[in-house]
Amino acid sequence: MERVVIIGAGHAGVELANALRQSAFAGSIALVNDETDLPYQKPPLSKDFLKGDGRNPLMLKADVFYTQNDITLMRGRRVASIDRAAKTVRLDSGEDLPYDHLALALGARNRRLALPGADHPDVLELRTLADTQRILARLPALGRVAIIGGGFIGLEIAACLRGKQIDVDILEIADCLMGRAVSTPISSYFRSLHEAMGANIHFGAQARSIEHGADSVHLHLAGGGSLTADAVLIAAGVVPNIELAAAAGLATGNGILVDEHLLTSDPSISALGDCVAFPCVHAGGVARLESVQNAVDQARTIAKRLTGTPQPYTSLPWFWSNQGTARLQIAGLGAGHDSAILRGDVEAHKFSVFLYRGDRLICVESVNSPGDHLAARKLIEKNVPVPPEIAARADVDLKSLIA
Ligand code: FAD
């Protein structure tokens, strides 16, 4: 194979280019991205970068990395279509790029809400560096921000804004925070944490319309009532970028569908990262994950396959989120757990929740307990039995259970 074209230069696309070179791939690599910035890390956007600490540690790789590794980085260029018969992709400039293997690392985009006023240009969102810079430019004039969505991104942003003494209303349609992603004890802990930081959390709150006044925004809620703020930020989750793949006739669902080797329904096209729905051994079915770990490990799996050592993608999912003084780290997937064991001290803001399905440990959620997190990753990966009564004992060193 001589020519690899990668569409998308987020965590997934950049790591695929890197891993191919590290695996001694000697062919050409073209990395096409529609954003003009040098490829950057996303997690700091809603954390340190938004706190405005003046540092800019966002680049995924220094610009010399691309030239030194003979990777043709095409910035500000969008792939408009894929011609699978001709094995070319067409850029929006009209230029065609030939490939022997194509990798789709298209990521996801923020979910749009179908509400009157939601598409107004003053509405804020956060997915890209440009979005964050726009928020930072507006912050000095903001005294109160309404955030629609009590998931990871909305809550990380809320914590940053409270750190700047900006009042925050969080509107969450469900009756708990991060409900799709964490257990009840963790959700409750973060509710208390955000309330202690001064956030106003509105559960069961659904915006019906957003009315933009001269210098304030009014959110009208389903069921009556309204909220007034200086700005509204929508953090209502993401949708995978599947349209390019679907238009090329590839199988799609809640993501571009791939097999356990991350191959699409076309053997010359792989897909990876946020845009992919894959058979996940840890979920027990098809899953689409949004995490750096998933993007990076899938990239490495594809690079190995393309350089002659194929293996199925089975990495254990892990994730983190920083909110105020709490660093949450999650090892494994907790959906479908039937019991939860607490280890550590919630009052001291240092604890973990061990989640079991039957007697099998499937997920550990740790708050300010990096040692528990690292041990949990190994324990779950190696399927080591961890009896609940042992997990609960903070005096037992979890590392001692790992053979
Ligand atoms: P993306 O990073 O979305 O990159 C895809 C790129 O492809 C984009 O630049 C897109 O514009 C481009 N593209 C799409 N279509 C085309 C086209 N047709 N032509 C050319 N280019 C195209 N994960 C964690 O694990 N921990 C965290 O703490 C965490 N925090 C986060 C905070 C924020 C604010 C955000 C937005 C995400 C966070 N994530 C976090 C998630 C993590 O960043 C993503 O899972 C990861 O970025 C996915 O990488 P990706 O390469 O699949 O997609």
Coordinates of C-alpha atoms and ligand atoms in Angstrom, one line a residue:
M1 CA 0.0 0.0 0.0
E2 CA 1.4 3.4 -1.0
R3 CA -1.1 6.2 -0.3
V4 CA -3.0 6.7 2.9
V5 CA -5.5 9.6 3.0
I6 CA -6.9 10.6 6.5
I7 CA -9.8 12.9 6.7
G8 CA -10.0 14.8 10.0
A9 CA -7.0 15.9 12.1
G10 CA -8.4 15.7 15.6
H11 CA -6.9 13.3 18.2
A12 CA -7.8 10.3 16.0
G13 CA -6.5 11.5 12.6
V14 CA -3.2 12.9 14.0
E15 CA -2.5 9.9 16.0
L16 CA -3.1 7.6 13.0
A17 CA -0.6 9.6 11.0
N18 CA 1.9 9.4 13.9
A19 CA 1.3 5.7 14.6
L20 CA 1.7 4.8 10.9
R21 CA 5.1 6.5 10.9
Q22 CA 6.1 4.9 14.2
S23 CA 5.1 1.5 12.6
A24 CA 7.6 2.3 9.7
F25 CA 4.9 2.9 7.1
A26 CA 6.9 4.3 4.2
G27 CA 4.1 5.4 1.9
S28 CA 2.6 8.9 1.5
I29 CA 0.2 10.2 4.2
A30 CA -2.2 13.1 3.5
L31 CA -4.1 14.5 6.5
V32 CA -6.9 16.8 5.4
N33 CA -8.7 19.0 7.9
D34 CA -11.4 21.7 7.4
E35 CA -10.2 23.7 10.4
T36 CA -7.4 26.2 9.7
D37 CA -5.7 25.9 13.2
L38 CA -2.7 23.6 13.7
P39 CA -4.4 20.4 15.0
Y40 CA -5.1 20.9 18.7
Q41 CA -6.2 19.0 21.8
K42 CA -9.9 19.4 22.7
P43 CA -10.1 18.6 26.4
P44 CA -8.3 21.8 27.7
L45 CA -10.8 23.9 25.8
S46 CA -13.4 23.5 28.5
K47 CA -10.9 23.3 31.3
D48 CA -7.5 25.2 31.7
F49 CA -7.7 27.1 28.4
L50 CA -11.2 28.5 29.3
K51 CA -9.9 29.4 32.7
G52 CA -7.6 31.7 30.8
D53 CA -4.4 30.8 32.4
G54 CA -2.5 32.4 29.6
R55 CA -0.8 29.2 28.5
N56 CA -1.5 27.7 25.1
P57 CA -0.6 24.0 25.5
L58 CA -3.2 23.0 22.9
M59 CA -1.3 21.7 19.9
L60 CA -1.4 18.0 19.4
K61 CA 2.0 18.1 17.7
A62 CA 4.4 21.0 16.9
D63 CA 4.3 22.1 13.3
V64 CA 7.7 20.6 12.5
F65 CA 6.3 17.1 13.4
Y66 CA 4.4 17.1 10.1
T67 CA 7.4 18.0 7.9
Q68 CA 9.8 15.8 9.8
N69 CA 7.5 12.8 9.4
D70 CA 6.6 13.6 5.8
I71 CA 2.9 14.0 6.5
T72 CA 1.1 16.4 4.2
L73 CA -1.1 18.4 6.4
M74 CA -3.8 20.2 4.4
R75 CA -5.5 22.7 6.7
G76 CA -8.7 24.6 5.9
R77 CA -9.6 22.0 3.3
R78 CA -12.9 20.1 3.4
V79 CA -13.5 16.8 1.7
A80 CA -16.7 17.1 -0.2
S81 CA -17.1 13.6 -1.5
I82 CA -15.6 10.1 -1.8
D83 CA -15.5 8.2 -5.1
R84 CA -15.0 4.6 -3.9
A85 CA -14.8 3.2 -7.4
A86 CA -12.0 5.6 -8.5
K87 CA -10.5 5.5 -4.9
T88 CA -10.3 9.3 -4.7
V89 CA -11.6 12.0 -2.4
R90 CA -12.7 15.3 -3.8
L91 CA -11.8 18.5 -1.9
D92 CA -14.1 21.5 -1.9
S93 CA -11.5 23.2 -4.1
G94 CA -12.3 20.6 -6.8
E95 CA -9.0 18.8 -6.5
D96 CA -9.0 15.0 -6.3
L97 CA -6.7 13.1 -3.9
P98 CA -6.1 9.4 -4.8
Y99 CA -5.9 6.8 -2.0
D100 CA -5.0 3.2 -1.5
H101 CA -6.5 3.3 1.9
L102 CA -8.8 6.0 3.3
A103 CA -9.3 6.7 7.0
L104 CA -12.4 8.6 8.2
A105 CA -11.6 10.5 11.4
L106 CA -14.4 13.0 11.0
G107 CA -15.3 13.5 14.7
A108 CA -18.6 14.9 15.8
R109 CA -20.3 18.3 16.0
N110 CA -22.5 19.9 18.6
R111 CA -26.2 19.0 18.6
R112 CA -28.4 21.8 17.4
L113 CA -31.6 22.4 19.3
A114 CA -34.8 22.9 17.3
L115 CA -35.9 25.9 19.3
P116 CA -36.8 29.4 18.2
G117 CA -33.8 31.6 18.8
A118 CA -31.3 28.7 19.2
D119 CA -29.6 29.5 15.9
H120 CA -29.1 33.2 16.8
P121 CA -25.4 34.3 16.2
D122 CA -25.0 35.3 19.8
V123 CA -25.8 31.8 21.1
L124 CA -22.5 30.3 22.4
E125 CA -21.3 26.7 22.1
L126 CA -18.0 24.9 22.6
R127 CA -16.5 22.3 20.4
T128 CA -13.6 24.0 18.6
L129 CA -10.7 26.3 19.5
A130 CA -12.6 29.0 17.6
D131 CA -15.7 28.5 19.7
T132 CA -13.6 28.9 22.9
Q133 CA -11.8 32.0 21.7
R134 CA -15.3 33.5 20.9
I135 CA -16.4 32.7 24.5
L136 CA -13.2 34.1 26.0
A137 CA -13.7 37.3 24.0
R138 CA -17.3 37.7 25.4
L139 CA -16.6 36.7 29.0
P140 CA -15.5 40.2 30.3
A141 CA -19.0 41.5 29.5
L142 CA -20.9 38.6 31.0
G143 CA -22.3 38.6 34.5
R144 CA -24.7 35.7 34.1
V145 CA -24.7 32.8 31.7
A146 CA -27.4 30.2 31.1
I147 CA -26.0 26.8 30.1
I148 CA -28.4 24.3 28.4
G149 CA -27.1 20.8 29.3
G150 CA -25.8 19.3 32.5
G151 CA -23.4 16.9 30.9
F152 CA -19.6 16.9 31.1
I153 CA -18.9 19.9 28.8
G154 CA -21.7 22.1 30.3
L155 CA -20.5 21.3 33.8
E156 CA -16.8 21.9 33.0
I157 CA -17.7 25.3 31.5
A158 CA -20.0 26.1 34.5
A159 CA -17.1 25.4 36.9
C160 CA -14.7 27.7 34.9
L161 CA -17.3 30.5 34.8
R162 CA -17.9 30.3 38.6
G163 CA -14.2 30.5 39.0
K164 CA -14.4 33.9 37.3
Q165 CA -17.4 34.9 39.6
I166 CA -19.8 34.7 36.7
D167 CA -23.3 33.6 37.8
V168 CA -24.4 30.4 36.1
D169 CA -27.8 28.7 35.5
I170 CA -27.6 25.1 34.4
L171 CA -30.7 23.8 32.7
E172 CA -30.9 20.0 32.7
I173 CA -33.9 18.2 31.2
A174 CA -33.3 15.1 33.3
D175 CA -33.4 14.9 37.1
C176 CA -29.7 14.4 37.6
L177 CA -26.4 15.6 36.1
M178 CA -24.3 13.5 33.6
G179 CA -27.1 10.9 33.9
R180 CA -26.1 9.0 30.8
A181 CA -22.5 8.6 31.8
V182 CA -22.0 8.2 35.5
S183 CA -23.6 6.3 38.5
T184 CA -26.0 7.9 40.9
P185 CA -23.5 8.5 43.7
I186 CA -21.1 10.4 41.4
S187 CA -24.0 12.4 39.8
S188 CA -25.1 13.4 43.3
Y189 CA -21.6 14.3 44.4
F190 CA -21.2 16.6 41.4
R191 CA -24.6 18.2 42.0
S192 CA -23.5 19.1 45.6
L193 CA -20.1 20.3 44.3
H194 CA -21.6 22.6 41.7
E195 CA -24.2 23.9 44.1
A196 CA -21.4 24.6 46.6
M197 CA -19.6 26.6 43.8
G198 CA -22.7 28.7 43.5
A199 CA -24.3 27.3 40.3
N200 CA -28.1 27.4 40.0
I201 CA -29.2 24.0 38.7
H202 CA -32.6 23.6 37.2
F203 CA -33.6 19.9 36.8
G204 CA -36.5 18.9 34.6
A205 CA -35.9 22.2 32.8
Q206 CA -36.4 22.3 29.0
A207 CA -36.0 25.5 27.1
R208 CA -38.9 26.2 24.7
S209 CA -37.5 29.3 23.1
I210 CA -34.7 31.8 23.4
E211 CA -35.6 35.4 23.0
H212 CA -32.7 37.8 22.3
G213 CA -33.2 41.3 23.8
A214 CA -30.9 44.3 23.3
D215 CA -28.5 43.3 26.1
S216 CA -30.0 40.2 27.7
V217 CA -31.4 36.8 26.7
H218 CA -34.6 35.3 28.0
L219 CA -35.0 31.6 28.1
H220 CA -38.7 30.5 28.1
L221 CA -39.2 27.1 29.6
A222 CA -41.6 24.3 28.7
G223 CA -44.3 24.3 31.3
G224 CA -44.0 28.0 32.0
G225 CA -41.4 30.2 33.7
S226 CA -38.4 31.9 32.2
L227 CA -34.8 32.8 33.0
T228 CA -32.8 35.9 32.1
A229 CA -29.1 35.9 31.4
D230 CA -26.5 37.9 29.5
A231 CA -25.7 35.0 27.3
V232 CA -26.8 31.4 26.6
L233 CA -24.5 28.5 25.9
I234 CA -25.8 25.3 24.5
A235 CA -24.0 22.1 25.6
A236 CA -26.6 19.5 24.6
G237 CA -24.3 16.7 23.3
V238 CA -22.9 15.9 19.9
V239 CA -23.9 14.1 16.8
P240 CA -21.3 12.0 14.8
N241 CA -20.2 13.3 11.4
I242 CA -21.5 10.5 9.2
E243 CA -22.9 12.3 6.1
L244 CA -19.7 12.0 4.0
A245 CA -19.6 8.2 4.6
A246 CA -23.4 7.8 4.1
A247 CA -23.2 9.7 0.8
A248 CA -20.5 7.3 -0.3
G249 CA -22.8 4.4 0.4
L250 CA -21.0 3.2 3.5
A251 CA -23.1 1.6 6.3
T252 CA -24.0 4.1 9.0
G253 CA -26.2 4.2 12.1
N254 CA -25.4 6.2 15.3
G255 CA -21.9 6.6 13.7
I256 CA -20.1 5.1 10.8
L257 CA -20.4 1.3 11.2
V258 CA -17.2 -0.6 11.4
D259 CA -16.2 -4.2 12.4
E260 CA -13.9 -5.2 15.2
H261 CA -10.9 -4.2 13.1
L262 CA -12.4 -0.7 12.5
L263 CA -13.0 -1.4 8.8
T264 CA -16.1 0.0 7.2
S265 CA -18.3 -1.9 4.8
D266 CA -15.6 -1.0 2.2
P267 CA -12.3 -2.9 2.9
S268 CA -10.3 0.1 1.6
I269 CA -11.9 2.5 4.2
S270 CA -11.3 2.5 7.9
A271 CA -13.1 4.8 10.4
L272 CA -12.2 5.8 13.9
G273 CA -12.8 8.2 16.8
D274 CA -16.0 10.1 17.7
C275 CA -17.6 9.3 14.3
V276 CA -17.5 5.5 14.7
A277 CA -20.0 3.0 16.0
F278 CA -18.0 -0.2 16.7
P279 CA -18.6 -3.6 18.3
C280 CA -17.4 -2.9 21.8
V281 CA -16.6 -6.0 24.0
H282 CA -16.9 -3.8 27.1
A283 CA -20.3 -2.5 26.2
G284 CA -21.5 -5.9 25.0
G285 CA -22.8 -4.5 21.7
V286 CA -22.3 -1.6 19.3
A287 CA -21.0 1.6 21.0
R288 CA -19.9 5.0 20.0
L289 CA -17.5 6.6 22.5
E290 CA -16.4 10.2 22.7
S291 CA -13.0 10.2 24.4
V292 CA -9.3 10.8 23.7
Q293 CA -8.5 7.2 24.8
N294 CA -10.9 5.8 22.2
A295 CA -9.6 8.0 19.4
V296 CA -5.9 7.3 20.1
D297 CA -6.2 3.6 20.7
Q298 CA -8.3 3.1 17.6
A299 CA -5.7 5.0 15.6
R300 CA -3.0 2.7 16.9
T301 CA -5.1 -0.4 16.1
I302 CA -5.6 0.7 12.5
A303 CA -1.9 1.6 12.1
K304 CA -1.0 -1.9 13.2
R305 CA -3.4 -3.4 10.7
L306 CA -2.2 -1.3 7.8
T307 CA 1.4 -2.3 8.6
G308 CA 0.8 -6.0 8.8
T309 CA -0.2 -6.8 12.4
P310 CA -4.0 -6.8 12.5
Q311 CA -5.7 -7.3 15.8
P312 CA -9.3 -6.5 16.9
Y313 CA -9.9 -3.3 18.9
T314 CA -10.6 -4.3 22.5
S315 CA -9.1 -1.5 24.6
L316 CA -10.7 -0.7 27.9
P317 CA -12.5 2.7 27.7
W318 CA -11.3 5.3 30.1
F319 CA -12.1 9.0 30.5
W320 CA -11.6 12.0 32.7
S321 CA -13.3 15.3 33.5
N322 CA -12.1 18.2 35.6
Q323 CA -14.8 20.3 37.3
G324 CA -13.7 22.8 39.9
T325 CA -11.6 21.0 42.5
A326 CA -12.7 17.6 41.4
R327 CA -10.9 15.4 38.9
L328 CA -13.2 12.6 37.8
Q329 CA -11.6 9.6 36.2
I330 CA -13.6 6.7 34.8
A331 CA -12.2 3.2 33.9
G332 CA -14.6 1.0 32.1
L333 CA -18.3 1.4 31.2
G334 CA -20.8 1.5 34.0
A335 CA -24.0 1.1 32.0
G336 CA -26.0 -1.9 33.2
H337 CA -24.3 -2.1 36.6
D338 CA -26.5 -3.6 39.4
S339 CA -24.5 -2.6 42.5
A340 CA -22.2 0.2 43.6
I341 CA -19.5 0.1 46.3
L342 CA -18.0 3.2 47.8
R343 CA -14.3 3.3 48.7
G344 CA -12.7 6.4 50.3
D345 CA -14.1 9.5 51.8
V346 CA -16.8 11.6 50.0
E347 CA -16.5 14.4 52.6
A348 CA -12.8 14.6 51.9
H349 CA -13.5 14.8 48.2
K350 CA -11.4 11.7 47.6
F351 CA -13.2 8.5 46.8
S352 CA -14.1 5.9 44.2
V353 CA -17.3 4.1 43.2
F354 CA -16.9 0.5 42.1
L355 CA -19.6 -0.7 39.8
Y356 CA -20.5 -4.4 39.5
R357 CA -22.7 -6.4 37.2
G358 CA -23.3 -9.5 39.2
D359 CA -20.0 -10.2 40.8
R360 CA -18.0 -8.8 37.9
L361 CA -16.3 -5.4 38.3
I362 CA -17.2 -3.4 35.2
C363 CA -16.3 0.2 36.0
V364 CA -14.6 2.4 38.6
E365 CA -15.4 6.1 38.9
S366 CA -12.7 8.0 40.9
V367 CA -12.8 11.5 42.3
N368 CA -9.3 12.9 43.2
S369 CA -8.0 9.3 43.5
P370 CA -5.6 8.7 40.6
G371 CA -4.1 5.6 42.3
D372 CA -7.5 3.9 42.4
H373 CA -8.1 4.8 38.7
L374 CA -4.8 3.4 37.5
A375 CA -5.2 0.2 39.5
A376 CA -8.8 -0.1 38.3
R377 CA -7.8 0.1 34.7
K378 CA -5.5 -2.9 35.2
L379 CA -8.0 -4.9 37.3
I380 CA -10.8 -4.5 34.8
E381 CA -8.5 -5.1 31.8
K382 CA -7.2 -8.3 33.3
N383 CA -10.6 -9.3 34.6
V384 CA -9.2 -9.7 38.1
P385 CA -11.9 -10.6 40.6
V386 CA -12.3 -7.8 43.1
P387 CA -14.7 -8.8 46.0
P388 CA -16.9 -5.8 47.0
E389 CA -15.7 -6.1 50.6
I390 CA -12.1 -5.7 49.5
A391 CA -12.9 -2.8 47.2
A392 CA -14.6 -1.0 50.1
R393 CA -11.5 -1.1 52.2
A394 CA -9.4 1.9 51.6
D395 CA -6.5 0.4 53.6
V396 CA -6.2 -2.4 51.0
D397 CA -3.7 -1.5 48.3
L398 CA -5.5 -2.3 45.0
K399 CA -2.2 -2.8 43.2
S400 CA -1.6 -5.8 45.4
L401 CA -4.5 -7.6 43.7
I402 CA -2.8 -7.3 40.3
A403 CA -0.7 -10.3 39.6
Ligands
FAD1 P1 -12.5 15.6 16.4 O1 -11.6 16.0 17.4 O2 -13.9 16.1 16.3 O3 -11.8 15.8 15.0 C1 -12.4 15.6 13.7 C2 -11.9 16.7 12.8 O4 -12.3 16.4 11.4 C3 -12.5 18.1 13.1 O5 -11.4 19.0 13.0 C4 -13.5 18.3 11.9 O6 -13.7 19.6 11.6 C5 -12.8 17.5 10.8 N1 -13.7 17.2 9.7 C6 -14.9 16.7 9.7 N2 -15.4 16.5 8.5 C7 -14.4 16.9 7.6 C8 -14.4 16.9 6.2 N3 -15.4 16.5 5.4 N4 -13.2 17.4 5.6 C9 -12.2 17.8 6.4 N5 -12.2 17.8 7.7 C10 -13.3 17.3 8.4 N6 -12.3 13.4 26.0 C11 -11.7 12.9 27.1 O7 -11.3 11.7 27.1 N7 -11.5 13.7 28.2 C12 -11.9 14.9 28.3 O8 -11.7 15.6 29.4 C13 -12.5 15.5 27.2 N8 -12.9 16.8 27.2 C14 -13.4 17.4 26.1 C15 -13.7 18.8 26.1 C16 -14.3 19.4 25.0 C17 -14.6 20.8 25.0 C18 -14.5 18.6 23.8 C19 -15.1 19.2 22.6 C20 -14.2 17.2 23.8 C21 -13.7 16.6 24.9 N9 -13.4 15.3 25.0 C22 -12.7 14.7 26.1 C23 -13.7 14.4 23.8 C24 -12.5 14.3 22.9 O9 -11.9 15.5 22.7 C25 -12.9 13.7 21.6 O10 -13.4 12.4 21.9 C26 -11.8 13.6 20.6 O11 -11.5 14.9 20.2 C27 -12.3 12.9 19.3 O12 -11.3 13.0 18.4 P2 -11.7 12.8 16.8 O13 -10.4 13.0 16.1 O14 -12.5 11.6 16.7 O15 -12.7 14.0 16.4

